[in-house]
Short mmCIF file of C-alpha atoms in Angstrom, two decimals:
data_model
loop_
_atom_site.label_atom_id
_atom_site.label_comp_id
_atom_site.label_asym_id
_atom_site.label_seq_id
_atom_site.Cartn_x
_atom_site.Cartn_y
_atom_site.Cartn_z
CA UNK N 1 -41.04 109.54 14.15
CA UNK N 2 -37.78 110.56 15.64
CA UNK N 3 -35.33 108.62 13.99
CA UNK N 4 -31.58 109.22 13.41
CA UNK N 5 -30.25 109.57 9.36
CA UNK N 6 -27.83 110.22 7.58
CA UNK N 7 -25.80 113.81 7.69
CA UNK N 8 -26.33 116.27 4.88
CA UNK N 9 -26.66 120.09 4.31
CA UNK N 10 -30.07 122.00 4.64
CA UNK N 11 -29.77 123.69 1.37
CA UNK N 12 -29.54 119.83 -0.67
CA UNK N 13 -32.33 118.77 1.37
CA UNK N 14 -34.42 122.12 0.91
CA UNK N 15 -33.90 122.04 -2.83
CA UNK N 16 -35.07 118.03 -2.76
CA UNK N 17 -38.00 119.17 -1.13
CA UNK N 18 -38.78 122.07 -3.79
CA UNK N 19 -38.10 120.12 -6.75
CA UNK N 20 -40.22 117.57 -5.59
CA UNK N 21 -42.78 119.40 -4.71
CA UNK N 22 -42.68 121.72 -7.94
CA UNK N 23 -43.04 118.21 -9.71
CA UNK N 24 -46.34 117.64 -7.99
CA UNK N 25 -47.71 120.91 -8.55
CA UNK N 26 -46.88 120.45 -12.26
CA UNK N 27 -48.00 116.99 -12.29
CA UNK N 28 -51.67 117.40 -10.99
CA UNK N 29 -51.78 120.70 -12.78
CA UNK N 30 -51.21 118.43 -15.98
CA UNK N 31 -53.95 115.92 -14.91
CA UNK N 32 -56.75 118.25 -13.79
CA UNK N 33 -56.49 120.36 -17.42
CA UNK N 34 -59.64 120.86 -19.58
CA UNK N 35 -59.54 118.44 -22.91
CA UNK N 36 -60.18 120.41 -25.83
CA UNK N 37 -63.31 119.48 -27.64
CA UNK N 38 -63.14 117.20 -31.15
CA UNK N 39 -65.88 119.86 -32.39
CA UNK N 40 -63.48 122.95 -32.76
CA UNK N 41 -62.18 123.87 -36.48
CA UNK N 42 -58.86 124.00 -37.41
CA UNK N 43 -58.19 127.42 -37.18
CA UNK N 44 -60.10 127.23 -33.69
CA UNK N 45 -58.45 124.09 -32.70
CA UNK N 46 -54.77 126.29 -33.30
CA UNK N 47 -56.11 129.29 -31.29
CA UNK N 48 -57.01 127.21 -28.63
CA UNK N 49 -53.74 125.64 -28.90
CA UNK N 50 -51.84 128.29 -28.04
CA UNK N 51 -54.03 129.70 -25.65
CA UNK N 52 -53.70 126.82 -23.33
CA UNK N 53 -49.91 126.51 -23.70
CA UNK N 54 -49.89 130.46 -22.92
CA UNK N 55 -52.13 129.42 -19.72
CA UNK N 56 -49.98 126.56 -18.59
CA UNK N 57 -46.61 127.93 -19.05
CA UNK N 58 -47.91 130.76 -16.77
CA UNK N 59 -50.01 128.30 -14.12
CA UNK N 60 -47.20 126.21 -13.61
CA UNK N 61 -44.43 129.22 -12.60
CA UNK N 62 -47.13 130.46 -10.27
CA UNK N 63 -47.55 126.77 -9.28
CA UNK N 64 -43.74 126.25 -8.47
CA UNK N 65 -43.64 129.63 -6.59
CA UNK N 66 -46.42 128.49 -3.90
CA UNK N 67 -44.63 124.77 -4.33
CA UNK N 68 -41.50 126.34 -3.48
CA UNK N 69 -42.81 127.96 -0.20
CA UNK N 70 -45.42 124.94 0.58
CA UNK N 71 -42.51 122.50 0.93
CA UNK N 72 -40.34 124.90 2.85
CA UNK N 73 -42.67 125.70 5.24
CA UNK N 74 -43.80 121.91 5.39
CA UNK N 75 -40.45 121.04 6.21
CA UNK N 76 -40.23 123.90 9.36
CA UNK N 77 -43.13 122.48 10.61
CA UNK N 78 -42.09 118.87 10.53
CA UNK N 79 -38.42 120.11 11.88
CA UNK N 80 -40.41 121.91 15.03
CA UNK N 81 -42.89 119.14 15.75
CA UNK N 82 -39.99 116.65 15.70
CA UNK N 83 -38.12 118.80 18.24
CA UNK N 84 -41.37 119.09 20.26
CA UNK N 85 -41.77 115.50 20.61
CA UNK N 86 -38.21 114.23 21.34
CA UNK N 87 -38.24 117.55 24.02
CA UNK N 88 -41.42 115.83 25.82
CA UNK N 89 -39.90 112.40 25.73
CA UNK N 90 -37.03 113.20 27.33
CA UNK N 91 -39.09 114.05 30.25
CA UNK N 92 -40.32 111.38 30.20
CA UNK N 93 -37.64 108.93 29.90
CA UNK N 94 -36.04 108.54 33.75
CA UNK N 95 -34.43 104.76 33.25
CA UNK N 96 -33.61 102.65 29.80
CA UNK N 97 -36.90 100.91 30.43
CA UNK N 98 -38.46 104.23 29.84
CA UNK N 99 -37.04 104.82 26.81
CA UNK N 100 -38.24 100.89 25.14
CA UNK N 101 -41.31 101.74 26.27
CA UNK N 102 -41.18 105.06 24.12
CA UNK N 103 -39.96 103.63 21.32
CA UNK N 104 -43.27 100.95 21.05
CA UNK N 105 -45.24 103.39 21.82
CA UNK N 106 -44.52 104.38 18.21
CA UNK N 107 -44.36 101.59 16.33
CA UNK N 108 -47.37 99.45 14.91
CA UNK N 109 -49.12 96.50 16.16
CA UNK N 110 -46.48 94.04 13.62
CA UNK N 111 -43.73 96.12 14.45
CA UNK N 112 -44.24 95.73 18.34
CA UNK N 113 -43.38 91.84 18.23
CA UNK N 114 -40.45 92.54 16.43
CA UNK N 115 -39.26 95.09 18.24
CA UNK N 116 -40.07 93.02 21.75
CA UNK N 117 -37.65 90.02 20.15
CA UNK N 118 -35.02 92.68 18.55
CA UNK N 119 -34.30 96.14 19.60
CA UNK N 120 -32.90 98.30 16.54
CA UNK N 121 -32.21 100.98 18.75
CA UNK N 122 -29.44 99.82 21.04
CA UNK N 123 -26.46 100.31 19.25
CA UNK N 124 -22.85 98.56 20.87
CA UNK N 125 -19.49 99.14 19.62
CA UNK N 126 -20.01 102.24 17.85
CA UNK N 127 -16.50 103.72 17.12
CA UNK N 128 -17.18 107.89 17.48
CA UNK N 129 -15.06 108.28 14.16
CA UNK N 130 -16.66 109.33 11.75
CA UNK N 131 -19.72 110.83 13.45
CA UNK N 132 -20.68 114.51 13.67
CA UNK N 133 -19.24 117.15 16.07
CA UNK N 134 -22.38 117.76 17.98
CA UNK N 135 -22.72 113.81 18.83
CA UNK N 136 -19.15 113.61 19.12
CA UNK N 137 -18.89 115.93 21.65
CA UNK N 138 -21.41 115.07 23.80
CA UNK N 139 -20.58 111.34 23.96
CA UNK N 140 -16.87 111.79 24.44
CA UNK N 141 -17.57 114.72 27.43
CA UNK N 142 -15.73 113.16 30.41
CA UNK N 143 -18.61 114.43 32.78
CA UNK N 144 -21.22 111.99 30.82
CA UNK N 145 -22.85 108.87 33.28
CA UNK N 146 -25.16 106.26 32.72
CA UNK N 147 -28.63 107.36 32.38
CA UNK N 148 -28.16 110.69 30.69
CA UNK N 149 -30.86 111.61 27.94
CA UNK N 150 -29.98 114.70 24.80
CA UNK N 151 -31.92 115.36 21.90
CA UNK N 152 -29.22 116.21 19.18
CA UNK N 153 -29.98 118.06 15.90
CA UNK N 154 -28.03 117.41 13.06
CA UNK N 155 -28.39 118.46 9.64
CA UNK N 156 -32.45 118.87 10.51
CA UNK N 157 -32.09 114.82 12.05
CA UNK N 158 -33.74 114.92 15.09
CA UNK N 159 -31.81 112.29 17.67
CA UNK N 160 -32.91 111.25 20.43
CA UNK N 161 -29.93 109.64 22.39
CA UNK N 162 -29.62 107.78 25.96
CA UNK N 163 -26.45 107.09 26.91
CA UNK N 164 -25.76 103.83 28.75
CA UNK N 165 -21.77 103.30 28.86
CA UNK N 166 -18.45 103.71 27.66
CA UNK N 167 -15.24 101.32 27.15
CA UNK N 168 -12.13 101.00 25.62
CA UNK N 169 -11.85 97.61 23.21
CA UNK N 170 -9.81 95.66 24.92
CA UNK N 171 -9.59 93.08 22.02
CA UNK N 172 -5.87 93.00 20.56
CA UNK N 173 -4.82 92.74 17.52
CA UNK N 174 -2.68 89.84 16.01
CA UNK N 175 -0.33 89.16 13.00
CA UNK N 176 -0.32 85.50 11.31
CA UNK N 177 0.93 83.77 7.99
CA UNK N 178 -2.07 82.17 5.80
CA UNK N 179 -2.45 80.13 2.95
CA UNK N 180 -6.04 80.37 1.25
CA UNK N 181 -6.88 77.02 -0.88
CA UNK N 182 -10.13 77.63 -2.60
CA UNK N 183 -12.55 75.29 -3.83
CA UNK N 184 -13.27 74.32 -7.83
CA UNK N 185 -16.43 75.94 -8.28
CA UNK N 186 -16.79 73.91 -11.34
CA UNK N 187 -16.99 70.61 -9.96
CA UNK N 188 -19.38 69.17 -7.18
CA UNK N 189 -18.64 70.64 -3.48
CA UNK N 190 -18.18 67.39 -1.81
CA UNK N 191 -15.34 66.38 -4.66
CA UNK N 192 -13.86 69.89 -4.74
CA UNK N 193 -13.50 69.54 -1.04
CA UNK N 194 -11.95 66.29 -1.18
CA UNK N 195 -9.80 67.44 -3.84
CA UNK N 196 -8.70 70.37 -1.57
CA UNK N 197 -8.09 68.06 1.27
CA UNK N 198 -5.59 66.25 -0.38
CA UNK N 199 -3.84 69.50 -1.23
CA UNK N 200 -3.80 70.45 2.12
CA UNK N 201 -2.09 67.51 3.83
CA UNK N 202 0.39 67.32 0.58
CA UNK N 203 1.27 70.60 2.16
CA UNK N 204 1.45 70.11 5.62
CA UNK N 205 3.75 66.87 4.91
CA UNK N 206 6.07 68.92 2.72
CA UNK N 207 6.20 71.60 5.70
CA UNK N 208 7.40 68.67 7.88
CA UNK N 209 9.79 67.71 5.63
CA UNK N 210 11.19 71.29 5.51
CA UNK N 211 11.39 71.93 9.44
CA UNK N 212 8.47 73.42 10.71
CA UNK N 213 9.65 76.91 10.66
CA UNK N 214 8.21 80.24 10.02
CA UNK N 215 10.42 80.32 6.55
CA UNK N 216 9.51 77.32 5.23
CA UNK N 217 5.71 78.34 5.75
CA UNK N 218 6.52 81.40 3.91
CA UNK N 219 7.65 79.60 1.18
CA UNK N 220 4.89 77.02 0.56
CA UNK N 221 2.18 80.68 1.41
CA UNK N 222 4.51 81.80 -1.80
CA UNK N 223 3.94 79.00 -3.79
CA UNK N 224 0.62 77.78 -3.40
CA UNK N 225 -1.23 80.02 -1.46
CA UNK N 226 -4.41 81.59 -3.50
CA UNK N 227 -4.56 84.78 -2.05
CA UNK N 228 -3.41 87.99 -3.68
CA UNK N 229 -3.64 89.89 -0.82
CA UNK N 230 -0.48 87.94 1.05
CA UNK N 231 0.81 85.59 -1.39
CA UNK N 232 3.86 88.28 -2.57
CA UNK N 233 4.50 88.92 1.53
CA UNK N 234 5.03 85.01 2.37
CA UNK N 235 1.19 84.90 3.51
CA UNK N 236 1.45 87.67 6.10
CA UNK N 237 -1.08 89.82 7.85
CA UNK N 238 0.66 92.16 10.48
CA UNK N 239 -1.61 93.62 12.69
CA UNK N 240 -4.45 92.67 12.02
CA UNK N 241 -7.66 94.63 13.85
CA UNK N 242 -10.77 92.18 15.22
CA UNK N 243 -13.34 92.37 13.38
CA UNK N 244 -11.33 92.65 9.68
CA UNK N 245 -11.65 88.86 9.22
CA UNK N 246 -13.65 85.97 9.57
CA UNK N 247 -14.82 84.92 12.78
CA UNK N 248 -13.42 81.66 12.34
CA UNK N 249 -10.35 82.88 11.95
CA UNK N 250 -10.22 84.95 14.78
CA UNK N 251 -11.82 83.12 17.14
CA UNK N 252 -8.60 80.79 16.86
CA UNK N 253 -6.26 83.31 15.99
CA UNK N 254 -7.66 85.33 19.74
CA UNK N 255 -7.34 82.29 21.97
CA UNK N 256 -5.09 82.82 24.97
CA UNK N 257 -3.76 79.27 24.87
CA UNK N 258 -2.31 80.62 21.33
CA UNK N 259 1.46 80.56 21.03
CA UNK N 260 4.08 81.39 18.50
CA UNK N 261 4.48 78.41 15.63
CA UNK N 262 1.11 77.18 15.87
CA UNK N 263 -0.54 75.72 12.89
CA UNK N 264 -3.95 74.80 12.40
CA UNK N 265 -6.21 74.13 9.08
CA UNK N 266 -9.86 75.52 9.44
CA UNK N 267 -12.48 75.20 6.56
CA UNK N 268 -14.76 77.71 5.54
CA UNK N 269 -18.49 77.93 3.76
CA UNK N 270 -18.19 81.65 3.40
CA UNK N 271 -19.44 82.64 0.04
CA UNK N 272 -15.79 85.29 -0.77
CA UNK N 273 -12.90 82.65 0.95
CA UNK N 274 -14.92 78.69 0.54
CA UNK N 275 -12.25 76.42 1.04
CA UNK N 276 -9.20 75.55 3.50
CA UNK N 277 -7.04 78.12 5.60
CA UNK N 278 -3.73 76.88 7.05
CA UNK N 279 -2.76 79.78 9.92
CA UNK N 280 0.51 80.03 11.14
CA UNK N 281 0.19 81.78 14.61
CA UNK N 282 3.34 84.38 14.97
CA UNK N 283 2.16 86.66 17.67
CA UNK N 284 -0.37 88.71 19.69
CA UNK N 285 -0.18 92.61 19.93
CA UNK N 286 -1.28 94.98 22.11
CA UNK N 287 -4.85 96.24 22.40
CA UNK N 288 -6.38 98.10 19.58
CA UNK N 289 -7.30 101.20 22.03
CA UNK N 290 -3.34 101.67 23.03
CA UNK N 291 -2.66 102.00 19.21
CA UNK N 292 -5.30 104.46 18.65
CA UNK N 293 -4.22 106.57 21.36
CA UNK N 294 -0.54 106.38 19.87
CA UNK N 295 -1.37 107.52 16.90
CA UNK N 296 -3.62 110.18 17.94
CA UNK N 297 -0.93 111.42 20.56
CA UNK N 298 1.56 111.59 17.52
CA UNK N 299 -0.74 113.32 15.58
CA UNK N 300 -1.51 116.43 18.12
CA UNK N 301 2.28 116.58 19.01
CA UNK N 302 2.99 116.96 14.99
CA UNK N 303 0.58 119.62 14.61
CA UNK N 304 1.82 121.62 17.84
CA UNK N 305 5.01 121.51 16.73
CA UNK N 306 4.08 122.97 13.28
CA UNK N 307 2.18 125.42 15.03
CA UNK N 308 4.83 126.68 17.20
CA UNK N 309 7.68 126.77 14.44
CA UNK N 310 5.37 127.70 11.84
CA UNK N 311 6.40 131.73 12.24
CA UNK N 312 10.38 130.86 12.68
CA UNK N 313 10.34 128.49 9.41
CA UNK N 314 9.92 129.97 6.08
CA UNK N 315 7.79 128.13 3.62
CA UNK N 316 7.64 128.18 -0.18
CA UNK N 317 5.10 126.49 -1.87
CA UNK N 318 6.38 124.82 -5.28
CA UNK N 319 3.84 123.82 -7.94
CA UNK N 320 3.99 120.81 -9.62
CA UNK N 321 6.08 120.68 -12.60
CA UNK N 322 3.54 119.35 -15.83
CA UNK N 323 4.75 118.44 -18.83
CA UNK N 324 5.09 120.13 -21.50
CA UNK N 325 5.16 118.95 -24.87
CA UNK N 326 8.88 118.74 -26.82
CA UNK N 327 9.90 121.64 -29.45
CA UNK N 328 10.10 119.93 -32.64
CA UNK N 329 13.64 119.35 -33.76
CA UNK N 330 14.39 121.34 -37.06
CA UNK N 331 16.21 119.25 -39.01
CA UNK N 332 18.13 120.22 -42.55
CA UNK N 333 16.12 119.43 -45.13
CA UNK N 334 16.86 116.35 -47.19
CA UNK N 335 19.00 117.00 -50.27
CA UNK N 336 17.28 115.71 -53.81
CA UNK N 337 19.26 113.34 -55.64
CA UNK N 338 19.62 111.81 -59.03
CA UNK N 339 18.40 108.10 -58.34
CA UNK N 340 19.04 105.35 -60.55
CA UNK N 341 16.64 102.42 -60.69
CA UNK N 342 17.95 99.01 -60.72
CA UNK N 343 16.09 96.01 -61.74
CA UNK N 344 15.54 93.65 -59.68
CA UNK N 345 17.91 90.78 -59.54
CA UNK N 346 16.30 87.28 -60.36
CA UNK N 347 17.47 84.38 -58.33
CA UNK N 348 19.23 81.86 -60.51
CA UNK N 349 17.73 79.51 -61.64
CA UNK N 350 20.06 75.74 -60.98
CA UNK N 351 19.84 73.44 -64.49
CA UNK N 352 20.28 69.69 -63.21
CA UNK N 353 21.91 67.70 -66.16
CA UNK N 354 18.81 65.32 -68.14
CA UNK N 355 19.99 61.79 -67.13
CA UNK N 356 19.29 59.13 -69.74
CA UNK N 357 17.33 56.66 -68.91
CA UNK N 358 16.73 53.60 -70.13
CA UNK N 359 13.00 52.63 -71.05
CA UNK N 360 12.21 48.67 -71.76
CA UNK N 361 8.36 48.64 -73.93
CA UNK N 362 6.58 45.64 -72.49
CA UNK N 363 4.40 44.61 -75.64
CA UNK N 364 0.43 44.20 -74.16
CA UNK N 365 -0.77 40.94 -73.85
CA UNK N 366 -3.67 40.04 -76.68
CA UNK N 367 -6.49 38.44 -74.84
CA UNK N 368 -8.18 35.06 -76.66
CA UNK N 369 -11.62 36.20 -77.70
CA UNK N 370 -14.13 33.96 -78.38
CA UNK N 371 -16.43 34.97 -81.26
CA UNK N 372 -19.95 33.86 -80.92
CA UNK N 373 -21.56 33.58 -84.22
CA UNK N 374 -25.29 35.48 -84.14
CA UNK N 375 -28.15 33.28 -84.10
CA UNK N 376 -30.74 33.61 -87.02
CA UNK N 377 -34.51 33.82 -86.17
CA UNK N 378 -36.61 31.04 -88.00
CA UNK N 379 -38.97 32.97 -90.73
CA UNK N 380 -41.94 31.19 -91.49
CA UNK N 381 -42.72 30.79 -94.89
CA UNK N 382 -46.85 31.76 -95.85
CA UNK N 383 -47.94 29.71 -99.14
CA UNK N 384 -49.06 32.19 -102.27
CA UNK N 385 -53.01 32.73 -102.64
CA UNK N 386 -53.87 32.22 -105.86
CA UNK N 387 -56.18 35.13 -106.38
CA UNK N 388 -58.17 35.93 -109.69
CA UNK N 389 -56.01 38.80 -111.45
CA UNK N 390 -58.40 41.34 -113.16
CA UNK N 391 -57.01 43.79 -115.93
CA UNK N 392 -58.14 47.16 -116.23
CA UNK N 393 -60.23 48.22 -119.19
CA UNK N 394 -58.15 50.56 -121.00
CA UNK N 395 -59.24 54.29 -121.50
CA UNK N 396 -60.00 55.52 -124.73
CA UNK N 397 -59.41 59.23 -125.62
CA UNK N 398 -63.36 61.41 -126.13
CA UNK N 399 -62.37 62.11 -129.26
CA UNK N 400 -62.59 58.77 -130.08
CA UNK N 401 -66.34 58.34 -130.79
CA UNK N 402 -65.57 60.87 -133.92
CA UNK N 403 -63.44 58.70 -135.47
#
């Protein structure tokens, strides 16, 4: 595929190519080694060891060595074939037709339909600043026409380019005051945006009441305007270039039935600036391409002129002064003295005179208490059993019998 890319030297893009090719090489290298067998000894198993890490360390520099020269010659051969085949298309291409045709001739069957509804390569507008002096050069060559067809190397990008036209923007740029009031993005849309449209027409009723002039705007931009970028300046944007804001914006700020003091409140859904902008119109300028060539103008007759005096001036270049750090001040030293310590000093203390006062004992009242005398539990009586008494036979010593 011949496609344009981004600039960048050959020696980055070599060294890409060998390191990522090295990592390959050491990669598969890594994945295609022999396992070492659960059988060996342990004295085996630590010859074998270091064996294999001998083997490897010496595989993989020979490795990155034919990795190094792989990729590099890879990358010649890709560079040649793409110059072959953007060489043969441009034979091929006689009319812009030719060229689509070329272009899905490349592509896949998905990308076809796609490409049939959008085509990616047609590029409008394309300021040349920025680009690289090859492609510079041939699209700003005064002898170039409609229909011519280069294959441009840069940087090992092979470009392919057909050239259809060139213009000047024509557009001009404009300078207006602004006042940005965003939306709560706390609350719900619909009541942040009725809460914003009340702002907006307190606003407009107290630039009424202040004239309707450019200062006045300023003012209220100054005071309630919510954004940083022009709120210090009085809301204003001086020369502004299309395409810096949005369209919107533009579109109203462009229109040729615009005049000086116009006012006009337009709401936004934009995801950076949701919410109300009230433009003050001041003026259009001139087109953006007049300005360009102004500035380039000044800039070639600056460095001619430098050029020209340069041997009849005499130049001296002056560093820049750095700081340096501050010599110490010596000072004397301090002298010792005899000090005397002095207690502290107690705050004193204000004795109020005792007042006498005099105290009246109120004697305590002696509640009535009503003694209730304890109620005694009937005992029953039980009648005595007259029971046969029996006396005990009276023991008589053994030695008795003797007497």
């Amino acid at each position: 595929e011949v496609k344009p890319g981004e600039a960048g030297s050959d020696e980055d893009k070599t060294e890409e190519r060998q390191d990522a090719a090295t990592s390959e090489a050491v990669a598969s290298f890594e994945a295609n080694a022999p396992e070492k067998s659960e059988e060996l000894s342990q004295s085996e198993s630590a010859e074998a060891d270091s064996s294999s890490s001998d083997a490897t360390t010496t595989l993989s520099e020979e490795e990155k060595k034919a990795a190094v020269e792989k990729a590099a010659k890879e990358a010649e051969e890709r560079h040649e074939a793409s110059l072959k085949a953007a060489n043969e298309m441009k034979d091929r291409i006689k009319s812009e037709d030719d060229f689509k045709s070329e272009i899905l001739k490349l592509a896949d069957e998905k990308e076809k339909k796609s490409l049939e509804e959008h085509d990616p390569s047609l590029i409008k507008n394309v300021s040349v600043e920025g680009l690289p002096s090859a492609l510079r050069s041939w699209l700003l060559d005064p002898a170039r026409k409609e229909g011519d067809v280069q294959v441009v190397d840069v940087n090992q990008q092979v470009m392919l380019l057909y050239f259809i036209k060139r213009e000047r923007p024509e557009k001009p740029d404009f300078t207006t005051r602004h006042i940005l009031l965003m939306l709560d993005q706390s609350k719900d849309f619909e009541e942040a945006k009725t809460e914003a449209q009340k702002k907006v027409d307190e606003i407009l009723k107290e630039y009424k009441e202040k004239g309707e002039s450019e200062d006045a705007f300023a003012e209220l931009a100054a005071k309630y305007s919510e954004d940083p970028g022009s709120k210090d300046k009085g809301g204003l944007y001086e020369n502004v270039r299309p395409g810096s804001f949005i369209p919107e914006y533009e579109a109203w700020s462009l229109d040729p039935s615009r005049k000086e003091g116009d006012v006009e409140t337009i709401f936004t859904d934009n995801q950076a600036y949701k919410g109300f902008h009230i433009i003050y119109f001041k003026k259009i300028g001139r087109p953006v391409w007049k300005t360009a060539v102004q500035q380039a103008l000044a800039s070639e007759k600056f460095n001619a002129w430098i050029k020209d005096n340069k041997d009849k001036m005499s130049f001296e270049t002056v560093a820049p002064k750095r700081r340096t750090k501050r010599p110490l001040l010596k000072r004397p030293p301090l002298k010792r003295t005899q000090t005397k310590q002095v207690p502290a000093q107690k705050h004193p203390i204000r004795k109020l005179p005792a007042k006498n006062l005099q105290t009246k004992r109120i004697p305590a009242k002696k509640l009535p208490v009503k003694r209730i005398p304890a109620k005694k539990a009937p005992t029953k009586k039980r009648p005595a059993k007259n029971l046969p008494s029996r006396k005990a036979p009276a023991k008589r010593h053994p030695a008795s019998k003797l007497i």
